[in-house]
PDB file of N, CA and C in Angstrom:
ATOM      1  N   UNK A  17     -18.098 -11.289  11.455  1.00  0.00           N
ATOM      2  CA  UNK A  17     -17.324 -12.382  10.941  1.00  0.00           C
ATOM      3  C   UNK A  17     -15.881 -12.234  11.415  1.00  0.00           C
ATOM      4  N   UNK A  18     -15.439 -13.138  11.837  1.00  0.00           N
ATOM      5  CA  UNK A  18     -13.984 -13.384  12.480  1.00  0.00           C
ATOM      6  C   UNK A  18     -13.139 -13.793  11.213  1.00  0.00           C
ATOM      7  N   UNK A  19     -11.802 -12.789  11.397  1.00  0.00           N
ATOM      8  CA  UNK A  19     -10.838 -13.610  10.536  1.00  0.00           C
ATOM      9  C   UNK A  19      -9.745 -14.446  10.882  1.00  0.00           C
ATOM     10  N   UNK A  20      -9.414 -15.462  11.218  1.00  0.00           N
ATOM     11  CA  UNK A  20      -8.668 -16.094  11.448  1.00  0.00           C
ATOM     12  C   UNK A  20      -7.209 -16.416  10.756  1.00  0.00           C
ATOM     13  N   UNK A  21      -6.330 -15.895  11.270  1.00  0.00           N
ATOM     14  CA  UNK A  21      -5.221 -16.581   9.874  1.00  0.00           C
ATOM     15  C   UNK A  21      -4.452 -17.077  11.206  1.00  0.00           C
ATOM     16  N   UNK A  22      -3.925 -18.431  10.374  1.00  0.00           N
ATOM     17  CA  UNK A  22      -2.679 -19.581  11.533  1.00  0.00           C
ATOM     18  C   UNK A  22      -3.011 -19.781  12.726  1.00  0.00           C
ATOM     19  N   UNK A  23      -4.628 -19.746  13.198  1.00  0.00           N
ATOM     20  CA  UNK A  23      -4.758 -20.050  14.033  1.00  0.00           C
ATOM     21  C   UNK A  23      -5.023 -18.230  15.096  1.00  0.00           C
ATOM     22  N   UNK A  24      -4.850 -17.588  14.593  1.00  0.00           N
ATOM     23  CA  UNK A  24      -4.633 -15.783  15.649  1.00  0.00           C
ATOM     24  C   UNK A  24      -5.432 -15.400  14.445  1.00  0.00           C
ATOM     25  N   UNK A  25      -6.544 -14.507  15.440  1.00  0.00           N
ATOM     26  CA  UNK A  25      -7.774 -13.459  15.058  1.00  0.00           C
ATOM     27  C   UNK A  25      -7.170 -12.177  14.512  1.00  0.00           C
ATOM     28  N   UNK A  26      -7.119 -11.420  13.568  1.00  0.00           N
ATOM     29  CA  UNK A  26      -7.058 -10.403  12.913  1.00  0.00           C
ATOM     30  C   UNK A  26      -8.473  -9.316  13.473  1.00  0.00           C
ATOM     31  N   UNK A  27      -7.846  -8.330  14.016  1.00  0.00           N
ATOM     32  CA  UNK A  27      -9.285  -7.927  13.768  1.00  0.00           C
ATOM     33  C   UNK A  27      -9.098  -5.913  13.075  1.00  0.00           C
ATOM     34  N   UNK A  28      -7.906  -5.547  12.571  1.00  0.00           N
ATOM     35  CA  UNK A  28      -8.227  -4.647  11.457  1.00  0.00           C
ATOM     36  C   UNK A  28      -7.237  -5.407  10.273  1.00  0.00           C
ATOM     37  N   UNK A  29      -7.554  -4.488   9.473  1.00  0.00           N
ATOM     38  CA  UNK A  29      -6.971  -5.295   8.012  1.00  0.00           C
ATOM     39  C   UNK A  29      -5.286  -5.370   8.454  1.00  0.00           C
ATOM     40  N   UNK A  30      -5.008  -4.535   9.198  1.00  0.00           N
ATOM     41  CA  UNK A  30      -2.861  -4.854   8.605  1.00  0.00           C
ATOM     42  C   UNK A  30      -2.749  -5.806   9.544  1.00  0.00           C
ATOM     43  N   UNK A  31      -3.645  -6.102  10.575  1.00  0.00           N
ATOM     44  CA  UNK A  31      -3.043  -7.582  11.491  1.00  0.00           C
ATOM     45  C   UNK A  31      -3.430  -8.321  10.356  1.00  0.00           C
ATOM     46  N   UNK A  32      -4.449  -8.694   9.805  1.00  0.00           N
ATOM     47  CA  UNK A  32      -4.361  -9.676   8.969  1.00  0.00           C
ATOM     48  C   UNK A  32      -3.475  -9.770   7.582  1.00  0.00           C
ATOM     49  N   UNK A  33      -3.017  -8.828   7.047  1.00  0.00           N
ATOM     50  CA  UNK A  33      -1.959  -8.583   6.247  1.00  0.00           C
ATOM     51  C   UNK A  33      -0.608  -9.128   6.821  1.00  0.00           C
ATOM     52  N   UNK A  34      -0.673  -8.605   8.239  1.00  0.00           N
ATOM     53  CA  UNK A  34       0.883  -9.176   8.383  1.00  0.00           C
ATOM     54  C   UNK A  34       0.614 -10.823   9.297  1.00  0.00           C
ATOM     55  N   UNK A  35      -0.607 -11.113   9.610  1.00  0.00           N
ATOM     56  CA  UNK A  35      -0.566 -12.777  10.099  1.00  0.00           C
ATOM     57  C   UNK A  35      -0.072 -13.658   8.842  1.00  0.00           C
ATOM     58  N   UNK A  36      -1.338 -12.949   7.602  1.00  0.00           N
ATOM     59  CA  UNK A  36      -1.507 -13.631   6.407  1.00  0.00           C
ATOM     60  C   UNK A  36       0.498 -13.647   5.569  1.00  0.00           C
ATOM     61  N   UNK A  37       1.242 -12.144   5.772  1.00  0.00           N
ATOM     62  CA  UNK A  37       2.300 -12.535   4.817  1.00  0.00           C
ATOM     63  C   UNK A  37       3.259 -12.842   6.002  1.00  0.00           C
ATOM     64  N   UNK A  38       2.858 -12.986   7.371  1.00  0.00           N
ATOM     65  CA  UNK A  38       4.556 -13.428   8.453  1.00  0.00           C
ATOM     66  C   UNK A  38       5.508 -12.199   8.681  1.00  0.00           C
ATOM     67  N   UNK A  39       5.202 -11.239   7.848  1.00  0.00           N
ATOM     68  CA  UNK A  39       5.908  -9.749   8.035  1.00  0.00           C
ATOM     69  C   UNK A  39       4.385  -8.735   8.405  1.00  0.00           C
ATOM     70  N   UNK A  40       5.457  -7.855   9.300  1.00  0.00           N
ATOM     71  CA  UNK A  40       4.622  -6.914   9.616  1.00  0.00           C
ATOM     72  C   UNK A  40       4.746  -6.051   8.110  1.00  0.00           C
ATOM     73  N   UNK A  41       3.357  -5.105   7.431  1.00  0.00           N
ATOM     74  CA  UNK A  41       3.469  -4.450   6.713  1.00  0.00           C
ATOM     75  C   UNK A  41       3.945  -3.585   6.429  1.00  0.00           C
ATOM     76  N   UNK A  42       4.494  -2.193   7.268  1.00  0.00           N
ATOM     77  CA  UNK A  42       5.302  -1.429   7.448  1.00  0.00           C
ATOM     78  C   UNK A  42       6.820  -1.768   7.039  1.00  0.00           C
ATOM     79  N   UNK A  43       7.073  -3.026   7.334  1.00  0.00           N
ATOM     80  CA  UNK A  43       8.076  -3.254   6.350  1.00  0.00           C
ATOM     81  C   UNK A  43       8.890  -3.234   5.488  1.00  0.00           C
ATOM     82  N   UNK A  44       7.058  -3.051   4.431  1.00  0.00           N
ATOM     83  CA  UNK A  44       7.514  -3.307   3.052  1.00  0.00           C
ATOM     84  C   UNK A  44       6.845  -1.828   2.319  1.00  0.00           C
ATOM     85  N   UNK A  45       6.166  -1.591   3.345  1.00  0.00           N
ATOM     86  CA  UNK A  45       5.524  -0.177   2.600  1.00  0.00           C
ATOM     87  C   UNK A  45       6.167   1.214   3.249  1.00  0.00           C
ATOM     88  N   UNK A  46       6.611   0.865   4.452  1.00  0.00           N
ATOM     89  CA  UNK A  46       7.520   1.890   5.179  1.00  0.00           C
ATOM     90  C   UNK A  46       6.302   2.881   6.210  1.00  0.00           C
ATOM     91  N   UNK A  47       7.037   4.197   6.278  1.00  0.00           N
ATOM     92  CA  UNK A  47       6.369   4.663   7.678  1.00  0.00           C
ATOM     93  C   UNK A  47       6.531   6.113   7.241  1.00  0.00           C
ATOM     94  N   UNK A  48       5.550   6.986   7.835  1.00  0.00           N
ATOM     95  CA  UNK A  48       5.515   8.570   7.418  1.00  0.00           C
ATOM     96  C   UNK A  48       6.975   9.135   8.075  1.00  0.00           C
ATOM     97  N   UNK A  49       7.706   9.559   7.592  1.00  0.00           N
ATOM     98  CA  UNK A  49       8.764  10.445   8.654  1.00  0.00           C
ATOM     99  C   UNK A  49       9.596   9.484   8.742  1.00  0.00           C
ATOM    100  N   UNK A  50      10.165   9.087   8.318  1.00  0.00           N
ATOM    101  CA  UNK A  50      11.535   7.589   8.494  1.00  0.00           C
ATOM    102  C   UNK A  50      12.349   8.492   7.546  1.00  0.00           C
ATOM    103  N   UNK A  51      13.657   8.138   8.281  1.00  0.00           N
ATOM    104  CA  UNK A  51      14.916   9.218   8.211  1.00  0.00           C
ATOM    105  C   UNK A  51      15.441   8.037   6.717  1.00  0.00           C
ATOM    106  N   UNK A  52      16.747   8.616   5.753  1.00  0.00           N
ATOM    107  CA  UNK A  52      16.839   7.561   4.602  1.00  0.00           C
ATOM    108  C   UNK A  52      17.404   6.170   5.479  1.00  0.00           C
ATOM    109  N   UNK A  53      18.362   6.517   6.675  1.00  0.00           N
ATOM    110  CA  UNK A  53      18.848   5.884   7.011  1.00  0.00           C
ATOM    111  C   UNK A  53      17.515   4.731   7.866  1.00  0.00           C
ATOM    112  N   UNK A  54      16.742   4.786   8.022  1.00  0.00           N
ATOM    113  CA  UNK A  54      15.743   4.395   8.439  1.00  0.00           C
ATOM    114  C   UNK A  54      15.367   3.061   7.105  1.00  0.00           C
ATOM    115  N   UNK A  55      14.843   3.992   6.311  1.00  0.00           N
ATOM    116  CA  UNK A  55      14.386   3.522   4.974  1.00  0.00           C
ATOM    117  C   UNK A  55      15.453   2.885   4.495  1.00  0.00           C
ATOM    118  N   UNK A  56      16.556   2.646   4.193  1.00  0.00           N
ATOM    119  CA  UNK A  56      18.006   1.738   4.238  1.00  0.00           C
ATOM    120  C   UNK A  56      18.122   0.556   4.911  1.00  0.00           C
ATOM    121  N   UNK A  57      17.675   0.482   6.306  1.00  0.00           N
ATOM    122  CA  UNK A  57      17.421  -0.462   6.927  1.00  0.00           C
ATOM    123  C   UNK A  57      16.619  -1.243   6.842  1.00  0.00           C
ATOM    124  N   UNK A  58      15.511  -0.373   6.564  1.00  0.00           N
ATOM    125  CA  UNK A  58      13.977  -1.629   6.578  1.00  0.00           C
ATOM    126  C   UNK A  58      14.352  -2.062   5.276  1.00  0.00           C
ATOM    127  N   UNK A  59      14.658  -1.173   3.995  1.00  0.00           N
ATOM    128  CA  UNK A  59      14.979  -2.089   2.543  1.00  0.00           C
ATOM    129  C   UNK A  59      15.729  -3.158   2.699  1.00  0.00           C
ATOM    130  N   UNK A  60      16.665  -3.318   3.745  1.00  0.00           N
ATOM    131  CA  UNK A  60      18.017  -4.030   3.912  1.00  0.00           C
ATOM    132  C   UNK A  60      17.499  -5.292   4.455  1.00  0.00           C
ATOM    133  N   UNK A  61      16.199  -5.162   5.151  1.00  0.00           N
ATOM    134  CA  UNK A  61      15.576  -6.183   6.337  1.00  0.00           C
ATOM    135  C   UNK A  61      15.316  -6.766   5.189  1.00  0.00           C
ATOM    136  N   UNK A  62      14.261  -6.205   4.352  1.00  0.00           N
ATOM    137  CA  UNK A  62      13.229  -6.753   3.455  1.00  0.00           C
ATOM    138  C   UNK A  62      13.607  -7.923   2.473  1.00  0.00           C
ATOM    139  N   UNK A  63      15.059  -6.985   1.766  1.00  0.00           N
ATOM    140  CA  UNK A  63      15.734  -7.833   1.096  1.00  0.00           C
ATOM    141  C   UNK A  63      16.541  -9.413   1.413  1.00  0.00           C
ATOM    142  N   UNK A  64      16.770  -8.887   2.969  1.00  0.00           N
ATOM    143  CA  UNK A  64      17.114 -10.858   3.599  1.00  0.00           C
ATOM    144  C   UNK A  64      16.146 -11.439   3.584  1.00  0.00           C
ATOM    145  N   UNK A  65      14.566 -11.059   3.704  1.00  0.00           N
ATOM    146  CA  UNK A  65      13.466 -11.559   3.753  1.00  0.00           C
ATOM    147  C   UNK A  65      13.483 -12.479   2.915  1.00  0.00           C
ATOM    148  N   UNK A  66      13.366 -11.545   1.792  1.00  0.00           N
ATOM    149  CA  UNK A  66      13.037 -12.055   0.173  1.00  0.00           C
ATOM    150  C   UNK A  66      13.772 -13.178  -0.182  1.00  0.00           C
ATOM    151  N   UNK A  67      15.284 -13.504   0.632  1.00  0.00           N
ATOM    152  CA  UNK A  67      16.430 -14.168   0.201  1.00  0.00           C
ATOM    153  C   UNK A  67      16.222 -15.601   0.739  1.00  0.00           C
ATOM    154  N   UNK A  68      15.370 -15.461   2.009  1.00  0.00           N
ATOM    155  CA  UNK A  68      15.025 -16.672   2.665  1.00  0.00           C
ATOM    156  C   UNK A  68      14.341 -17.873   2.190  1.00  0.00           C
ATOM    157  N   UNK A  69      14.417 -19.169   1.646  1.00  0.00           N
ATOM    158  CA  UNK A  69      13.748 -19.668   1.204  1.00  0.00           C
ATOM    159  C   UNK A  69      12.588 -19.724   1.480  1.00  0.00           C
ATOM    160  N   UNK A  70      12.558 -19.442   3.021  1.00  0.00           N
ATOM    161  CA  UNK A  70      11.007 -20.193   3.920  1.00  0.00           C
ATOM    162  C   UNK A  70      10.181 -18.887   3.034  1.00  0.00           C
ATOM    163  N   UNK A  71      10.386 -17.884   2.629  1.00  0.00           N
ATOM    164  CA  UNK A  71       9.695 -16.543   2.199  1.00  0.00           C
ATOM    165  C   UNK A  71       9.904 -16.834   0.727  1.00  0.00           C
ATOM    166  N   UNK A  72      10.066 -17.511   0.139  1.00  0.00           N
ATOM    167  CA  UNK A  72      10.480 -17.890  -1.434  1.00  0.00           C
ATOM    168  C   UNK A  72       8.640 -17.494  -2.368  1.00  0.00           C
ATOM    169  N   UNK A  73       7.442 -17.933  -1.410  1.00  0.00           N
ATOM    170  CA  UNK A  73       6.539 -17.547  -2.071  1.00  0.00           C
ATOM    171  C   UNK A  73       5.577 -16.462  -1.551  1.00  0.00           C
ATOM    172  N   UNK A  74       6.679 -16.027  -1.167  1.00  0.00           N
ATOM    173  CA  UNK A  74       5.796 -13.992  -0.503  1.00  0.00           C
ATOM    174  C   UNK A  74       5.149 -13.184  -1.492  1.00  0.00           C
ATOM    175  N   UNK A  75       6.602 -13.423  -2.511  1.00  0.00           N
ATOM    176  CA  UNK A  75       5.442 -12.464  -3.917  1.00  0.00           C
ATOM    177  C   UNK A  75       4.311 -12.515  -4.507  1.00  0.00           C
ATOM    178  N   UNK A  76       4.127 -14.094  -4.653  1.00  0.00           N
ATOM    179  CA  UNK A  76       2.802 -14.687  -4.970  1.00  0.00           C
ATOM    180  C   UNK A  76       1.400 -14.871  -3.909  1.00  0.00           C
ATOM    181  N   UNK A  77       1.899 -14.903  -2.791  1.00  0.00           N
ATOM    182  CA  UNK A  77       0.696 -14.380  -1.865  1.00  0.00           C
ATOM    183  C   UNK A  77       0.376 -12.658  -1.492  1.00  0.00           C
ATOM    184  N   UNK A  78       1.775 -12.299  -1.369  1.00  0.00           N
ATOM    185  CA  UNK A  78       1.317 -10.644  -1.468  1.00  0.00           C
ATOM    186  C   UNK A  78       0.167 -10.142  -2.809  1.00  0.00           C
ATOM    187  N   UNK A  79       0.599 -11.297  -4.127  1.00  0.00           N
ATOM    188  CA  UNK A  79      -0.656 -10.572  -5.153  1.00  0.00           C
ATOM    189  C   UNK A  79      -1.509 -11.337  -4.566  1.00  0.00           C
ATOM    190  N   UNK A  80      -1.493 -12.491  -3.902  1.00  0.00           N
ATOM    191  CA  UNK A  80      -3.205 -13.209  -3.627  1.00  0.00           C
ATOM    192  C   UNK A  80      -3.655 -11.976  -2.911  1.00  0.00           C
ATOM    193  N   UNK A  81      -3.080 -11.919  -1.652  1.00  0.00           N
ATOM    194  CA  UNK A  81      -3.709 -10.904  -0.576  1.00  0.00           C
ATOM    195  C   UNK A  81      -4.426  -9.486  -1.269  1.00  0.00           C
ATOM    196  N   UNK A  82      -3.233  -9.317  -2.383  1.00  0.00           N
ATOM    197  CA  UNK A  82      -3.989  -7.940  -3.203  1.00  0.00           C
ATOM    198  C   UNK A  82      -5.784  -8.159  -3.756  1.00  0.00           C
ATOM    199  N   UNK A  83      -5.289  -9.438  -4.799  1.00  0.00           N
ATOM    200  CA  UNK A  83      -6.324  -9.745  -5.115  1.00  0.00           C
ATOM    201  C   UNK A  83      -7.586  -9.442  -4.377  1.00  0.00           C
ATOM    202  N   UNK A  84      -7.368 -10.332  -3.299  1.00  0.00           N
ATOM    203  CA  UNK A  84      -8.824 -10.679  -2.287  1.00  0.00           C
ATOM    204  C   UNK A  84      -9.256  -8.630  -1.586  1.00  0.00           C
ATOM    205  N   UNK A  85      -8.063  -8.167  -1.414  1.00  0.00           N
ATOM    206  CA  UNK A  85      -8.716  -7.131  -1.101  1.00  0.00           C
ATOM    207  C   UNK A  85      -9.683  -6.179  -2.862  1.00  0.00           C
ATOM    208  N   UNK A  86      -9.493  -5.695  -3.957  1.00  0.00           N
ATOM    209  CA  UNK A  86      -9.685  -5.889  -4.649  1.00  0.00           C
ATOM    210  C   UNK A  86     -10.982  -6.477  -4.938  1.00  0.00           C
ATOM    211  N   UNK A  87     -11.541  -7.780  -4.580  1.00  0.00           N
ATOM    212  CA  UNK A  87     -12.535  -8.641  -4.674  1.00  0.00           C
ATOM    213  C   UNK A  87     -13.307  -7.802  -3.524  1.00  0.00           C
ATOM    214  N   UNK A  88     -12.867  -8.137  -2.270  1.00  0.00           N
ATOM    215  CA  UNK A  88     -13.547  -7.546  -1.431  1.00  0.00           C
ATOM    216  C   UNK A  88     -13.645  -6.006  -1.311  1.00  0.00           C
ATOM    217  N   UNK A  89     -13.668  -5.652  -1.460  1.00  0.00           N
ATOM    218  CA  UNK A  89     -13.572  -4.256  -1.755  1.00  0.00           C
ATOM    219  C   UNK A  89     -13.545  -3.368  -2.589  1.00  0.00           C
ATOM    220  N   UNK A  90     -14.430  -3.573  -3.683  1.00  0.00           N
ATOM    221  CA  UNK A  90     -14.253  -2.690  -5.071  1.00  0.00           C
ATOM    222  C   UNK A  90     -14.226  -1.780  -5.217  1.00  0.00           C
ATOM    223  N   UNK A  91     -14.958  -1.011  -3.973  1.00  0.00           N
ATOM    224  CA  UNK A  91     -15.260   0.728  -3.535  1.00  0.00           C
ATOM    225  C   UNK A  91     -14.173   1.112  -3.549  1.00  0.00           C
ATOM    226  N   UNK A  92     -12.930   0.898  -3.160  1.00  0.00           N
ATOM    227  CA  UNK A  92     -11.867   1.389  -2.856  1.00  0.00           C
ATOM    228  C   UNK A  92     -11.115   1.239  -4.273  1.00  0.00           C
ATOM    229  N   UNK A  93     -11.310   1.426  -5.577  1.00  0.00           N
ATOM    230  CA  UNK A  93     -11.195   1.744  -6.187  1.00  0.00           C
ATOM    231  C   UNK A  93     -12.398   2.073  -7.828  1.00  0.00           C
ATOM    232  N   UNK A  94     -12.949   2.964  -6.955  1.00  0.00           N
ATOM    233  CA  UNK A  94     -13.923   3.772  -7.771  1.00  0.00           C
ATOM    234  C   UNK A  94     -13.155   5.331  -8.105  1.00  0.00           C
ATOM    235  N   UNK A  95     -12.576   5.086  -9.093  1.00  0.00           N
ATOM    236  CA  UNK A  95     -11.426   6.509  -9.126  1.00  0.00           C
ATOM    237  C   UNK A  95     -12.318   7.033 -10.087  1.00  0.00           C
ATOM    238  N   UNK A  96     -12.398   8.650 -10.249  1.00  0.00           N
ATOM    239  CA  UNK A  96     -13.106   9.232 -10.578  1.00  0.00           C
ATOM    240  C   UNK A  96     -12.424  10.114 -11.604  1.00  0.00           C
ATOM    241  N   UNK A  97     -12.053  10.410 -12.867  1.00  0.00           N
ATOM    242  CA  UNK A  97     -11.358  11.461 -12.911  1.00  0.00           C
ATOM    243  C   UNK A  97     -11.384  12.562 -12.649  1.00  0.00           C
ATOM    244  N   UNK A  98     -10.598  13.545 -12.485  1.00  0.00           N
ATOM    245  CA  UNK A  98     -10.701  14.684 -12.289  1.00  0.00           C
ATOM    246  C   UNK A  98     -10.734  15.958 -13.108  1.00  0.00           C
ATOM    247  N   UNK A  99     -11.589  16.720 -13.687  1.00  0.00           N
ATOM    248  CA  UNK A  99     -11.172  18.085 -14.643  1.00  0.00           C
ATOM    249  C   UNK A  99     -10.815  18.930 -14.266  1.00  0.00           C
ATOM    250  N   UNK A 100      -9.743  19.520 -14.920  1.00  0.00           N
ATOM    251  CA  UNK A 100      -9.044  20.382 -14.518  1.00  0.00           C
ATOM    252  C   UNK A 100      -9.807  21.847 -15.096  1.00  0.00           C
ATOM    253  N   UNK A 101     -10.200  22.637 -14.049  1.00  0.00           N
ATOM    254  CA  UNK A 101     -10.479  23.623 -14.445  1.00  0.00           C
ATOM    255  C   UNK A 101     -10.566  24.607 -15.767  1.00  0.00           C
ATOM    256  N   UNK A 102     -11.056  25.271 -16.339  1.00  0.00           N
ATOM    257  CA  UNK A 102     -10.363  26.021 -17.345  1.00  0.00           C
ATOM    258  C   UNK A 102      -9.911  27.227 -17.034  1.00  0.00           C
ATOM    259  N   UNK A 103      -8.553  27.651 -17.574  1.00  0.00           N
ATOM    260  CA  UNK A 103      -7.573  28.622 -17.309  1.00  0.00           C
ATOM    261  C   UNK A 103      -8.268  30.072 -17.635  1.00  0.00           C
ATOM    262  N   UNK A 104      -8.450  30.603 -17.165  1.00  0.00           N
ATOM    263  CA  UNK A 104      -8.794  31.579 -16.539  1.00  0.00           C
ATOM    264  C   UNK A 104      -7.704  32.875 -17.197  1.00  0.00           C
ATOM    265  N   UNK A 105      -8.152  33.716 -18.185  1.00  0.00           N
ATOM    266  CA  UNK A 105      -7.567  35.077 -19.047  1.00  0.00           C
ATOM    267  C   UNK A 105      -7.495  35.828 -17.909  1.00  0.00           C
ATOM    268  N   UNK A 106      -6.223  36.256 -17.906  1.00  0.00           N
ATOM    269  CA  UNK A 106      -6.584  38.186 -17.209  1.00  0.00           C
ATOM    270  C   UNK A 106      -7.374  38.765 -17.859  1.00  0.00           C
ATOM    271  N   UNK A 107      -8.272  40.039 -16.721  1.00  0.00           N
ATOM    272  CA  UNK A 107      -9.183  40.084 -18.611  1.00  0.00           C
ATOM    273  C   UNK A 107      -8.311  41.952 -18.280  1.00  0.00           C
ATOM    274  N   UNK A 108      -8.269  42.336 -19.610  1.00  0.00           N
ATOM    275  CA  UNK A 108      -7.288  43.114 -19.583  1.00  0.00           C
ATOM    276  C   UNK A 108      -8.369  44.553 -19.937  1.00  0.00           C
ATOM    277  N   UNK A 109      -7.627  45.747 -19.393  1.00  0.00           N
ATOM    278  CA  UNK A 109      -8.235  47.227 -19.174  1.00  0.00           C
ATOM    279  C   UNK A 109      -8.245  47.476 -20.261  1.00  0.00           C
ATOM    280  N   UNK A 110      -9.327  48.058 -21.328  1.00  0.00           N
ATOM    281  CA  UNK A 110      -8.833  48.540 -22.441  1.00  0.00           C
ATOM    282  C   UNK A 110      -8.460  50.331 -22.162  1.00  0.00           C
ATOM    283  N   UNK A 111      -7.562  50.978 -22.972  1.00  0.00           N
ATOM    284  CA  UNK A 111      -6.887  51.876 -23.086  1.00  0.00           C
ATOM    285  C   UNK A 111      -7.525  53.261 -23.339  1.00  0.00           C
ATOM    286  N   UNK A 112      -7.894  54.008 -22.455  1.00  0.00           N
ATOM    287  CA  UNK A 112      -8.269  55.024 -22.806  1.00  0.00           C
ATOM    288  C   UNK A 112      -7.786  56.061 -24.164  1.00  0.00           C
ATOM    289  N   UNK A 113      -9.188  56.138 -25.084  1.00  0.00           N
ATOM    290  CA  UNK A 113      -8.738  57.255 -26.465  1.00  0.00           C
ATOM    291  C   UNK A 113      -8.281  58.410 -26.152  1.00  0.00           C
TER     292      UNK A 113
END
């Protein structure tokens, strides 16, 4: 199945994330290893984004987009809890009489 958004094929999920919101995703979620001054900038981008009218309803499609993944994808949140071990005594020498 082909995804199409605006007319241009998506073919892993963040092309279609960023056809579907007009921003590339990295953006808004950032990048492994980005210096603060890095991370300053892209916040700085993001925020003219947000300011733009033409982007006035980003927030409300960023939750659609959530949504649909969510829908499509329920596996990806099958969280499991986790138990935490039980703590473990030194076990201690007893003392020669």
């Amino acid at each position: 199945m082909k995804c199409i958004v605006a007319g241009r094929e998506a073919i892993t999920a963040a092309e279609f994330a960023e056809l579907a919101l007009g921003t590339p995703v990295e953006l808004w979620l950032g990048v492994e290893g980005e210096s603060d001054e890095e991370r300053a900038a892209r916040l700085d981008a993001a925020r003219d984004i947000l300011a733009d009218p033409e982007y006035r309803d980003l927030p409300d499609d960023l939750v659609r987009l959530a949504a649909r993944v969510v829908e499509d994808h329920p596996d990806l949140f099958n969280v499991v809890p986790l138990t935490r071990p039980a703590r473990r005594r030194p076990v201690r020498q007893g003392a020669a009489a």
